[in-house]
Amino acid sequence: MIIADLKDFNHYCNGNEKIQRAFKFIQETNLKELEAGKHLIDGEDVFVLVQEYLTKEPELCRFESHERYIDIQFIVSGTEKMSWLPINKLALAKNDLAKTDKVLYKDSSEGNNFIVNEGQFVIFYPEDGHKACIAIDEPCLVKKLVLKVSL
């Protein structure tokens, strides 16, 4: 897992052309006007899910992980709390990898919590269980990009 400001994204591309395409999309797109939904960047190898929502109480959010895609979550506007735990510390609830590349976990004790602000991104790898969309003090409107980069 990585958390950083967008200005520092080059440190985390490590020559990976797909990750570079994802960050190029962030830099070259008018994100405030980008409509919610799925947008292809490089077919199913690199695409973005644009989400707009109110953050929620922690007990309404669940840990998840992915096997075929790296998640790059970028906050366009708003602020939310996220939580991280390695997947070997989580109890499986539902494995839907074949259909949606998502594993859901039973809500466990607190993970490692952190705040993600506007202009920051988090990169989650397959070994990273992550829970997002968590309200900090009260619900907050968030616009977020979830860039999916195939492995």
GROMACS .gro file of C-alpha atoms in nm:
model
  151
    1MET     CA    1   0.000   0.000   0.000
    2ILE     CA    2   0.116   0.350  -0.085
    3ILE     CA    3  -0.034   0.688   0.005
    4ALA     CA    4   0.103   1.009  -0.146
    5ASP     CA    5   0.022   1.346  -0.300
    6LEU     CA    6  -0.037   1.351  -0.675
    7LYS     CA    7   0.272   1.568  -0.732
    8ASP     CA    8   0.486   1.271  -0.620
    9PHE     CA    9   0.329   1.003  -0.842
   10ASN     CA   10   0.646   0.949  -1.048
   11HIS     CA   11   0.815   0.786  -0.748
   12TYR     CA   12   0.564   0.501  -0.764
   13CYS     CA   13   0.540   0.416  -1.135
   14ASN     CA   14   0.865   0.213  -1.134
   15GLY     CA   15   0.865   0.184  -1.513
   16ASN     CA   16   0.514   0.033  -1.516
   17GLU     CA   17   0.356   0.172  -1.834
   18LYS     CA   18   0.001   0.089  -1.722
   19ILE     CA   19   0.040   0.280  -1.397
   20GLN     CA   20   0.195   0.569  -1.594
   21ARG     CA   21  -0.113   0.573  -1.823
   22ALA     CA   22  -0.341   0.585  -1.520
   23PHE     CA   23  -0.159   0.886  -1.375
   24LYS     CA   24  -0.144   1.053  -1.718
   25PHE     CA   25  -0.525   1.024  -1.731
   26ILE     CA   26  -0.551   1.199  -1.392
   27GLN     CA   27  -0.325   1.481  -1.508
   28GLU     CA   28  -0.482   1.536  -1.851
   29THR     CA   29  -0.852   1.506  -1.766
   30ASN     CA   30  -1.089   1.767  -1.629
   31LEU     CA   31  -1.176   1.560  -1.323
   32LYS     CA   32  -1.435   1.799  -1.182
   33GLU     CA   33  -1.650   1.751  -1.494
   34LEU     CA   34  -1.589   1.377  -1.536
   35GLU     CA   35  -1.920   1.193  -1.502
   36ALA     CA   36  -1.974   0.905  -1.262
   37GLY     CA   37  -1.937   0.558  -1.410
   38LYS     CA   38  -1.679   0.347  -1.590
   39HIS     CA   39  -1.442   0.506  -1.843
   40LEU     CA   40  -1.191   0.302  -2.045
   41ILE     CA   41  -0.837   0.437  -2.064
   42ASP     CA   42  -0.666   0.136  -2.226
   43GLY     CA   43  -0.945  -0.117  -2.267
   44GLU     CA   44  -0.981  -0.352  -1.970
   45ASP     CA   45  -0.609  -0.316  -1.891
   46VAL     CA   46  -0.651   0.034  -1.748
   47PHE     CA   47  -0.988   0.189  -1.670
   48VAL     CA   48  -1.142   0.422  -1.415
   49LEU     CA   49  -1.453   0.402  -1.202
   50VAL     CA   50  -1.569   0.753  -1.116
   51GLN     CA   51  -1.764   0.756  -0.790
   52GLU     CA   52  -1.957   1.026  -0.604
   53TYR     CA   53  -2.097   0.943  -0.260
   54LEU     CA   54  -2.142   1.045   0.102
   55THR     CA   55  -1.892   0.883   0.337
   56LYS     CA   56  -2.038   0.637   0.588
   57GLU     CA   57  -2.000   0.508   0.940
   58PRO     CA   58  -1.717   0.249   0.962
   59GLU     CA   59  -1.952  -0.040   1.042
   60LEU     CA   60  -2.125   0.013   0.704
   61CYS     CA   61  -1.797  -0.034   0.514
   62ARG     CA   62  -1.621  -0.365   0.445
   63PHE     CA   63  -1.269  -0.475   0.374
   64GLU     CA   64  -1.205  -0.595   0.020
   65SER     CA   65  -0.916  -0.697  -0.202
   66HIS     CA   66  -0.853  -0.770  -0.569
   67GLU     CA   67  -0.641  -1.026  -0.750
   68ARG     CA   68  -0.623  -0.915  -1.115
   69TYR     CA   69  -0.606  -0.537  -1.067
   70ILE     CA   70  -0.413  -0.281  -0.868
   71ASP     CA   71  -0.643  -0.012  -0.725
   72ILE     CA   72  -0.529   0.348  -0.747
   73GLN     CA   73  -0.781   0.553  -0.549
   74PHE     CA   74  -0.756   0.928  -0.609
   75ILE     CA   75  -0.964   1.183  -0.418
   76VAL     CA   76  -1.088   1.455  -0.656
   77SER     CA   77  -1.288   1.636  -0.387
   78GLY     CA   78  -1.373   1.575  -0.024
   79THR     CA   79  -1.192   1.378   0.245
   80GLU     CA   80  -1.239   1.025   0.373
   81LYS     CA   81  -1.089   0.775   0.610
   82MET     CA   82  -0.957   0.444   0.479
   83SER     CA   83  -0.833   0.137   0.660
   84TRP     CA   84  -0.570  -0.121   0.563
   85LEU     CA   85  -0.488  -0.474   0.677
   86PRO     CA   86  -0.296  -0.750   0.500
   87ILE     CA   87  -0.543  -1.004   0.363
   88ASN     CA   88  -0.390  -1.282   0.574
   89LYS     CA   89  -0.531  -1.099   0.880
   90LEU     CA   90  -0.888  -1.093   0.744
   91ALA     CA   91  -1.165  -1.355   0.747
   92LEU     CA   92  -1.321  -1.431   0.409
   93ALA     CA   93  -1.690  -1.342   0.367
   94LYS     CA   94  -1.740  -1.368  -0.012
   95ASN     CA   95  -1.505  -1.458  -0.295
   96ASP     CA   96  -1.627  -1.312  -0.623
   97LEU     CA   97  -1.289  -1.299  -0.799
   98ALA     CA   98  -1.405  -1.486  -1.109
   99LYS     CA   99  -1.687  -1.242  -1.181
  100THR     CA  100  -1.589  -0.904  -1.033
  101ASP     CA  101  -1.226  -0.941  -0.915
  102LYS     CA  102  -1.341  -0.867  -0.562
  103VAL     CA  103  -1.306  -1.053  -0.235
  104LEU     CA  104  -1.513  -0.924   0.058
  105TYR     CA  105  -1.409  -0.988   0.416
  106LYS     CA  106  -1.597  -1.008   0.742
  107ASP     CA  107  -1.564  -0.683   0.929
  108SER     CA  108  -1.267  -0.729   1.156
  109SER     CA  109  -1.126  -0.519   1.433
  110GLU     CA  110  -0.981  -0.185   1.338
  111GLY     CA  111  -0.721  -0.189   1.068
  112ASN     CA  112  -0.455   0.074   1.020
  113ASN     CA  113  -0.664   0.387   0.963
  114PHE     CA  114  -0.555   0.695   0.770
  115ILE     CA  115  -0.709   1.007   0.619
  116VAL     CA  116  -0.701   1.069   0.243
  117ASN     CA  117  -0.749   1.430   0.136
  118GLU     CA  118  -0.830   1.596  -0.194
  119GLY     CA  119  -0.534   1.559  -0.433
  120GLN     CA  120  -0.397   1.245  -0.266
  121PHE     CA  121  -0.392   0.889  -0.395
  122VAL     CA  122  -0.361   0.544  -0.243
  123ILE     CA  123  -0.235   0.237  -0.428
  124PHE     CA  124  -0.363  -0.100  -0.311
  125TYR     CA  125  -0.202  -0.424  -0.433
  126PRO     CA  126  -0.357  -0.774  -0.421
  127GLU     CA  127  -0.218  -0.843  -0.072
  128ASP     CA  128  -0.375  -0.522   0.065
  129GLY     CA  129  -0.712  -0.556   0.231
  130HIS     CA  130  -0.871  -0.213   0.223
  131LYS     CA  131  -1.185  -0.044   0.349
  132ALA     CA  132  -1.276   0.298   0.205
  133CYS     CA  133  -1.560   0.552   0.206
  134ILE     CA  134  -1.543   0.598   0.584
  135ALA     CA  135  -1.668   0.925   0.736
  136ILE     CA  136  -1.420   1.109   0.956
  137ASP     CA  137  -1.652   1.296   1.193
  138GLU     CA  138  -1.968   1.329   0.986
  139PRO     CA  139  -2.068   1.231   0.631
  140CYS     CA  140  -1.880   1.418   0.359
  141LEU     CA  141  -1.948   1.434  -0.015
  142VAL     CA  142  -1.656   1.271  -0.198
  143LYS     CA  143  -1.571   1.244  -0.566
  144LYS     CA  144  -1.316   0.971  -0.618
  145LEU     CA  145  -1.147   0.795  -0.906
  146VAL     CA  146  -1.075   0.424  -0.866
  147LEU     CA  147  -0.827   0.349  -1.140
  148LYS     CA  148  -0.799  -0.025  -1.211
  149VAL     CA  149  -0.462  -0.133  -1.351
  150SER     CA  150  -0.432  -0.495  -1.463
  151LEU     CA  151  -0.141  -0.702  -1.338
   0.00000   0.00000   0.00000
